[in-house]
Tab-separated table of C-alpha atoms and ligand atoms in Angstrom:
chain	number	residue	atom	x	y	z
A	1	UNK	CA	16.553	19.806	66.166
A	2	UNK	CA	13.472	21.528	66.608
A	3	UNK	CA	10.084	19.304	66.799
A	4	UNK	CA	6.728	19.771	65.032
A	5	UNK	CA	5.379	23.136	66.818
A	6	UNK	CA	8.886	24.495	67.403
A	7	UNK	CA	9.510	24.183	63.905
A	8	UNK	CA	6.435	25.962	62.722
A	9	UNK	CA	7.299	28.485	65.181
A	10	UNK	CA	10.749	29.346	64.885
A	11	UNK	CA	9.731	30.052	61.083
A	12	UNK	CA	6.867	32.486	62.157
A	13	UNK	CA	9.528	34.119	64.155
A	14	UNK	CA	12.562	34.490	61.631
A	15	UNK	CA	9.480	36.062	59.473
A	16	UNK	CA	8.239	37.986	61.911
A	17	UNK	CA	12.186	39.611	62.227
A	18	UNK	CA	12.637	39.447	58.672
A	19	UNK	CA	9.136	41.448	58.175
A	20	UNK	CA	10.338	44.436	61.065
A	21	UNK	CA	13.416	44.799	58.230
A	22	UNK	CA	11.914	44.706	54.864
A	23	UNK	CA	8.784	46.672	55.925
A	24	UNK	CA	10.670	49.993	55.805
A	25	UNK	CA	12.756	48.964	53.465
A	26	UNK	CA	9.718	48.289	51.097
A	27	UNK	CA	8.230	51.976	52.563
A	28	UNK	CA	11.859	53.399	51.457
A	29	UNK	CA	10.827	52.687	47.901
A	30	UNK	CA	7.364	54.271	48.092
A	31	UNK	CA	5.711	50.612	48.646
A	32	UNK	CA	3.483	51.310	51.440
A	33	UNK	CA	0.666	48.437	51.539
A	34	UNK	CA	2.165	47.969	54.415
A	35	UNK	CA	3.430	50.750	56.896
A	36	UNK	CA	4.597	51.102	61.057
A	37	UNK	CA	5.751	49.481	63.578
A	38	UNK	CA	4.559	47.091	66.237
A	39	UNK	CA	3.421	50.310	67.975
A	40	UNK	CA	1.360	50.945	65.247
A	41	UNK	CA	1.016	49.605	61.895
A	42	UNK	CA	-1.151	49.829	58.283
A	43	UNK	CA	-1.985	47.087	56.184
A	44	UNK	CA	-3.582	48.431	53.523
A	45	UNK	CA	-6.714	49.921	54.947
A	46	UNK	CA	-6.990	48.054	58.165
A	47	UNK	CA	-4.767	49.700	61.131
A	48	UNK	CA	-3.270	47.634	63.906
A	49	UNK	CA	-2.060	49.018	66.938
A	50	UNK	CA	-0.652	47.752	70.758
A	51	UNK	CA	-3.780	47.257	72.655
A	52	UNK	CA	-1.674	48.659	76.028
A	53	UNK	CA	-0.217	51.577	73.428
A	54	UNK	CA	-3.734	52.250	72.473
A	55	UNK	CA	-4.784	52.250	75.847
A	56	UNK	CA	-2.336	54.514	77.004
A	57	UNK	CA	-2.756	56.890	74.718
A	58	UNK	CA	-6.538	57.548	75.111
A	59	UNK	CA	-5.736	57.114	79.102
A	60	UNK	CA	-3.361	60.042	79.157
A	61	UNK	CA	-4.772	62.158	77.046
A	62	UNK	CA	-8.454	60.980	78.731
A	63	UNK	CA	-10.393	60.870	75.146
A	64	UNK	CA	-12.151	57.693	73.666
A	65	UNK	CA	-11.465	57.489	70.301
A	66	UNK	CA	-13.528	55.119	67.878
A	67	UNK	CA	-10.551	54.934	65.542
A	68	UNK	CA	-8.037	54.259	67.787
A	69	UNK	CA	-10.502	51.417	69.352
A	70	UNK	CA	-11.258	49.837	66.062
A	71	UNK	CA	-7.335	49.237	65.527
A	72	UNK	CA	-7.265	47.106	68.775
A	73	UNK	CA	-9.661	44.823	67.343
A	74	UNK	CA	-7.732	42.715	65.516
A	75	UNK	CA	-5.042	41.828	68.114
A	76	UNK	CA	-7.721	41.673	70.734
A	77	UNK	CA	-9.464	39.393	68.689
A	78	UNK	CA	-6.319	36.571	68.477
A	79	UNK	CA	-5.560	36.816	72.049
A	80	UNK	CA	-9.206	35.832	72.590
A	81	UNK	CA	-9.093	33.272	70.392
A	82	UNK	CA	-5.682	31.800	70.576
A	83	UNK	CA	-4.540	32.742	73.552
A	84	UNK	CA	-1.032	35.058	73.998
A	85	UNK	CA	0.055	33.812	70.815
A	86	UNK	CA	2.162	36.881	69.564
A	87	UNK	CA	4.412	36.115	72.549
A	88	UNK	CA	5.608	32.941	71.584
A	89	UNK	CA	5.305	32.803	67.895
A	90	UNK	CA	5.762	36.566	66.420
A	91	UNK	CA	7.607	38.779	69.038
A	92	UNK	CA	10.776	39.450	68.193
A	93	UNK	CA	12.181	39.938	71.739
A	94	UNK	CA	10.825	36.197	72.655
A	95	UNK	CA	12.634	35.339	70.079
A	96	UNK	CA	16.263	36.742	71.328
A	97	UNK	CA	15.702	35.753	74.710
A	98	UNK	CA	15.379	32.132	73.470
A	99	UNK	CA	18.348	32.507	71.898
A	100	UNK	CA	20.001	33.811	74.911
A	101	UNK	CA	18.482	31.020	77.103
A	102	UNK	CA	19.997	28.423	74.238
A	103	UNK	CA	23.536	30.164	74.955
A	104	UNK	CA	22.836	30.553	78.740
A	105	UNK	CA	21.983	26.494	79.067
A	106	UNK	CA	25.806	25.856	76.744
A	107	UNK	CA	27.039	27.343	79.921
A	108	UNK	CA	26.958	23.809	81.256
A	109	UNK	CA	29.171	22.706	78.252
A	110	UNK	CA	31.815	24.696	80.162
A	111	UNK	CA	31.228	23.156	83.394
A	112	UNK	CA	29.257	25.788	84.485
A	113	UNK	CA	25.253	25.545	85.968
A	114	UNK	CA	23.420	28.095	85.022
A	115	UNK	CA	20.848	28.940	87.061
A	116	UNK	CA	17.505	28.518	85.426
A	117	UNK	CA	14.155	28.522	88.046
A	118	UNK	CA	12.015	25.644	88.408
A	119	UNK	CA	8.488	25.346	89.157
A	120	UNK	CA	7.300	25.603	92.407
A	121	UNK	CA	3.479	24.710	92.976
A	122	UNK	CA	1.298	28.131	93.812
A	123	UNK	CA	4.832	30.613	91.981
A	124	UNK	CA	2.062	31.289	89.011
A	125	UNK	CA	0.038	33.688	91.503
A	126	UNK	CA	3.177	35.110	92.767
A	127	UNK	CA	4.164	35.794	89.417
A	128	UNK	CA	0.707	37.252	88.281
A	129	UNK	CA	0.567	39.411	91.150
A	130	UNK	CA	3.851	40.919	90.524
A	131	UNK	CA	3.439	41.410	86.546
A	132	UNK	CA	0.205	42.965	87.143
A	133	UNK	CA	1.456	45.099	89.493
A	134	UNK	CA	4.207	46.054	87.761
A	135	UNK	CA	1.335	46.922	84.578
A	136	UNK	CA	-0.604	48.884	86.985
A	137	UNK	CA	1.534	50.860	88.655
A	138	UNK	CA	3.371	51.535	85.177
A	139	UNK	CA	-0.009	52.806	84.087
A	140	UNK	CA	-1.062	54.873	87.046
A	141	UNK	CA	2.898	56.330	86.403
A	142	UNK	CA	1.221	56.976	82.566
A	143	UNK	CA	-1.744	58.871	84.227
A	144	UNK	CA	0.438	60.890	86.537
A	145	UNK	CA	2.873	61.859	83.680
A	146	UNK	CA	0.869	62.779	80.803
A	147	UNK	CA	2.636	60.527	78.713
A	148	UNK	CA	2.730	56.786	77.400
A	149	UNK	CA	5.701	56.009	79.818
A	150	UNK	CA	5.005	52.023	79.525
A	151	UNK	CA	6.171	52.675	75.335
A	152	UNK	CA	9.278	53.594	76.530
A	153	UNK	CA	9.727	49.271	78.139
A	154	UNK	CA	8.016	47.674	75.149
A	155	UNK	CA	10.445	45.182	73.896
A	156	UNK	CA	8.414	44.411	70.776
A	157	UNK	CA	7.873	47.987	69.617
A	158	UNK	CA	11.524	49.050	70.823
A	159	UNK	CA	12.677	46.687	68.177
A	160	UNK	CA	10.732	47.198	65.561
A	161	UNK	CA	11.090	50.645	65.675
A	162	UNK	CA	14.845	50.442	65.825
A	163	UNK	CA	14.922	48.316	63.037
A	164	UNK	CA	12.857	51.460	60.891
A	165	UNK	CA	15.455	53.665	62.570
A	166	UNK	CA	18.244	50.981	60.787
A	167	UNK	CA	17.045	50.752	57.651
A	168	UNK	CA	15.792	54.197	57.136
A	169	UNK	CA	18.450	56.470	58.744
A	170	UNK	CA	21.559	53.611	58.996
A	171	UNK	CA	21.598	54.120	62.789
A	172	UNK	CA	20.331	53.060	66.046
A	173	UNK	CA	19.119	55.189	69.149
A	174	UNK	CA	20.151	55.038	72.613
A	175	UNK	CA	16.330	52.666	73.593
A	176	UNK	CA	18.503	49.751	72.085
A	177	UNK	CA	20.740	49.923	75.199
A	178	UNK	CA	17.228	48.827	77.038
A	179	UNK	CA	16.997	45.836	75.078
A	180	UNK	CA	20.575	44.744	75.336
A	181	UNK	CA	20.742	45.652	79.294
A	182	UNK	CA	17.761	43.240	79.750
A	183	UNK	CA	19.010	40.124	77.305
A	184	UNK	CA	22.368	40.527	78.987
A	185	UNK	CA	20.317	40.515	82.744
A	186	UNK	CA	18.786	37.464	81.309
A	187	UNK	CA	22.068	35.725	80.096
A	188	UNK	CA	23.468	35.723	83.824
A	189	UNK	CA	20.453	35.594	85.621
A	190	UNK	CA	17.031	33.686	83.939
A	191	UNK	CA	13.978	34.305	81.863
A	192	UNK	CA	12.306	37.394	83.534
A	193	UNK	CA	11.357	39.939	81.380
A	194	UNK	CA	8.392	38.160	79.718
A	195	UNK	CA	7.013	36.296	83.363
A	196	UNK	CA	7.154	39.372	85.553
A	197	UNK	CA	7.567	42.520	84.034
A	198	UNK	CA	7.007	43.239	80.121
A	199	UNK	CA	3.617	45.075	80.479
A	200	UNK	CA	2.873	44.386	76.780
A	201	UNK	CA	2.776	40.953	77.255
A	202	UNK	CA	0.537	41.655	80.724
A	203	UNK	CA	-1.817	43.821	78.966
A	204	UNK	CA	-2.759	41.241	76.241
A	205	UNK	CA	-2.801	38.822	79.000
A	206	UNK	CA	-6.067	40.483	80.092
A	207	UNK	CA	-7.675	39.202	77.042
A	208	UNK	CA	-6.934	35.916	77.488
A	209	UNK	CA	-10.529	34.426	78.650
A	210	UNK	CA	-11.921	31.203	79.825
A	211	UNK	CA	-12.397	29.584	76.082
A	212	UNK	CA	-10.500	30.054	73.344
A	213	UNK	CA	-6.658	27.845	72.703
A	214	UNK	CA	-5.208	26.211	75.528
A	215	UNK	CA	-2.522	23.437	76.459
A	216	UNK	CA	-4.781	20.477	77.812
A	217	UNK	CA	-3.939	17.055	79.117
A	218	UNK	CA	-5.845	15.201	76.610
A	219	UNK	CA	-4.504	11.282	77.917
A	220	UNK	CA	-4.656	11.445	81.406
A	221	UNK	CA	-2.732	8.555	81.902
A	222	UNK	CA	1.063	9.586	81.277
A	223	UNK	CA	4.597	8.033	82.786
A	224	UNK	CA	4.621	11.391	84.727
A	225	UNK	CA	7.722	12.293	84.065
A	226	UNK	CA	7.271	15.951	84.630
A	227	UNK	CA	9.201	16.418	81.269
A	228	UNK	CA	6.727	19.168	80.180
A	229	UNK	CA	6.773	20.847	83.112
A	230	UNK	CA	10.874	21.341	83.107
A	231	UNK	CA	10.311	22.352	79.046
A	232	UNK	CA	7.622	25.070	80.221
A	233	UNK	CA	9.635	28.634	79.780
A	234	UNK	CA	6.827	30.451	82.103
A	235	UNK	CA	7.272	27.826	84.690
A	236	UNK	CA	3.930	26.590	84.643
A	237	UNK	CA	2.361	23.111	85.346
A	238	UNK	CA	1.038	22.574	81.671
A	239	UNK	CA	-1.049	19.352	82.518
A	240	UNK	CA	-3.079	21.343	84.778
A	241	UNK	CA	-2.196	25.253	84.236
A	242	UNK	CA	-2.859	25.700	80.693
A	243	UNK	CA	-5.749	27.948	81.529
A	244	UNK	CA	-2.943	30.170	83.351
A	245	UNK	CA	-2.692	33.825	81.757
A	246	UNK	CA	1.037	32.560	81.901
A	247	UNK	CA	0.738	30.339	79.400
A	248	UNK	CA	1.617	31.692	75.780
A	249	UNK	CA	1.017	28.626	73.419
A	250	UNK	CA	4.531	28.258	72.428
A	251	UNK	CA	3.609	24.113	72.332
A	252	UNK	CA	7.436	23.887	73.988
A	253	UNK	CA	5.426	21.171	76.614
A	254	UNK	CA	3.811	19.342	73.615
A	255	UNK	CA	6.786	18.817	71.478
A	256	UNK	CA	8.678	17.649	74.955
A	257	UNK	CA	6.602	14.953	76.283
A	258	UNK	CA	7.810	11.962	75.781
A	259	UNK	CA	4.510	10.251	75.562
A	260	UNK	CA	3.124	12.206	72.622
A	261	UNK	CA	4.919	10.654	70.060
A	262	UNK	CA	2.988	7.428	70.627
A	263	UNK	CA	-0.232	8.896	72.042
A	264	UNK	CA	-1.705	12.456	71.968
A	265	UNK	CA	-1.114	13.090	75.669
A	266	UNK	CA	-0.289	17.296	75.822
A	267	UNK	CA	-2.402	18.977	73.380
A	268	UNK	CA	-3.591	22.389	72.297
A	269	UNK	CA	-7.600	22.312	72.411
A	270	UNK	CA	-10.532	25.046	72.029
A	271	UNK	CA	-12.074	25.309	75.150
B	1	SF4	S1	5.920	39.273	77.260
B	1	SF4	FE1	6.479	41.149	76.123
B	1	SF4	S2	8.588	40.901	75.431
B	1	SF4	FE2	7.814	38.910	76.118
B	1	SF4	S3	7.115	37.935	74.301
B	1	SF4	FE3	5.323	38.989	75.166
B	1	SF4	S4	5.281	41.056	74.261
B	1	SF4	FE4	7.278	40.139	73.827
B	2	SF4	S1	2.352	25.501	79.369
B	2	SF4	FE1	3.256	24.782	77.440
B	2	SF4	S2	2.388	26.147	75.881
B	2	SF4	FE2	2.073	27.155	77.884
B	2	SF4	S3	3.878	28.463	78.164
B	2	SF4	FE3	4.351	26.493	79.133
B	2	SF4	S4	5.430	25.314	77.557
B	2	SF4	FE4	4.383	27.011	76.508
């Protein structure tokens, strides 16, 4: 049973997937309001692009290009004010490895413990360190090469694009096996992808300021019961980390504590 904010954004998700489908489908039949992928994308006159695809491209080909600024604006614009929400609520790869995290934890149904992390006071910076890394290196690759290389890892666009491929042409390239070899990675092992390597998610990351939507501890007296800390996907200490570029607003911690259902204890807040 999902709770308040899962609710809410479970449906942006299934939207979200359902839009990656009928988008071409819709451009199949010469209705083209709306046009792209999560690469790239038109609605109507305004375009909307991958800030790190953007990036990329004007870094390897080493132009500026006004255009291809202005269509960062937008998603630049929501990270800044509500945080890394296109993680948690409209990424269609979050959404699969939730559902692969669901099956993983059944495991236990079986008699089997899957292993799932925990939170270890001071992993965040580890974690930072290495996703940035990962971003900058996969960048100064990009600069090397010629050639958008960090495209060629990005869950979100993989999939939408594959779902234009689906619906327009009725097949699937080989960049699907990426996805699947990943999801299956996180089946046996745990949530990785989106903490320490998916340079999408680290790019946007960069946006993320000092104001703007964050988890807060808005009671400070709780039962401490480290509930929302357990819930927390990015293993992150939400009643003191919310300000962590980890965090993606999913609410998970909110709709977990205990304590919220008589008080307000876990809350999102503009900063
Ligand atoms: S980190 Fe990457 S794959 Fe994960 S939810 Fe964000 S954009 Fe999607
Ligand atoms: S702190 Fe809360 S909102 Fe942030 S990622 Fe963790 S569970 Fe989601």
């Amino acid at each position: 049973m999902f709770q308040r904010i899962g609710f809410y954004r479970r449906c942006a998700q299934l939207l979200t997937l359902l839009a990656i489908f009928i988008i071409p489908l819709l451009n199949l039949y010469e209705i083209t309001f709306v046009k792209g992928t999560f690469y790239s994308m038109d609605i109507g006159d305004v375009a909307l692009a991958d800030p790190l695809a953007v990036f990329q491209a004007m870094f390897t080909s080493r132009t500026i290009s006004l255009i291809m600024l202005a269509s960062m604006v937008v998603p630049v614009f929501l990270v800044v004010l509500f945080g890394r929400v296109w993680c948690s609520w409209f990424c269609p790869y979050y959404l699969f490895t939730e559902a692969v995290a669901w099956g993983r934890s059944r495991l236990s149904v079986f008699g089997i413990k899957p292993f799932t992390g925990r939170y270890r006071e001071g992993s965040t910076s580890r974690q930072n360190i290495i996703r940035y890394l990962v971003l900058g290196v996969g960048l100064l690759l990009a600069g090397i090469a010629g050639i958008p290389l960090l495209n060629l890892v990005s869950a979100p666009g993989i999939i939408s694009s594959q779902a234009l491929i689906l619906v327009k042409f009725r097949t699937v390239s080989f960049e699907l096996v990426f996805i699947l070899f990943i999801l299956v990675l996180e089946f046996f092992f745990f949530k990785y992808w989106c903490r320490l390597f998916c340079p999408t998610g680290s790019f946007l990351s960069l946006f993320q300021g000092r104001r703007g939507l964050k988890v807060k501890k808005i009671e400070l007296e709780c039962r401490s019961c480290h509930t929302c800390i357990r819930s927390c996907p990015m293993q992150i200490n939400p009643m003191t980390e919310g300000d962590n570029p980890m965090c993606h607003n999913c609410g998970i911690c909110i709709d977990a504590c205990p304590d919220n259902h008589k008080q307000p204890t876990l809350g999102f807040r503009f900063r």
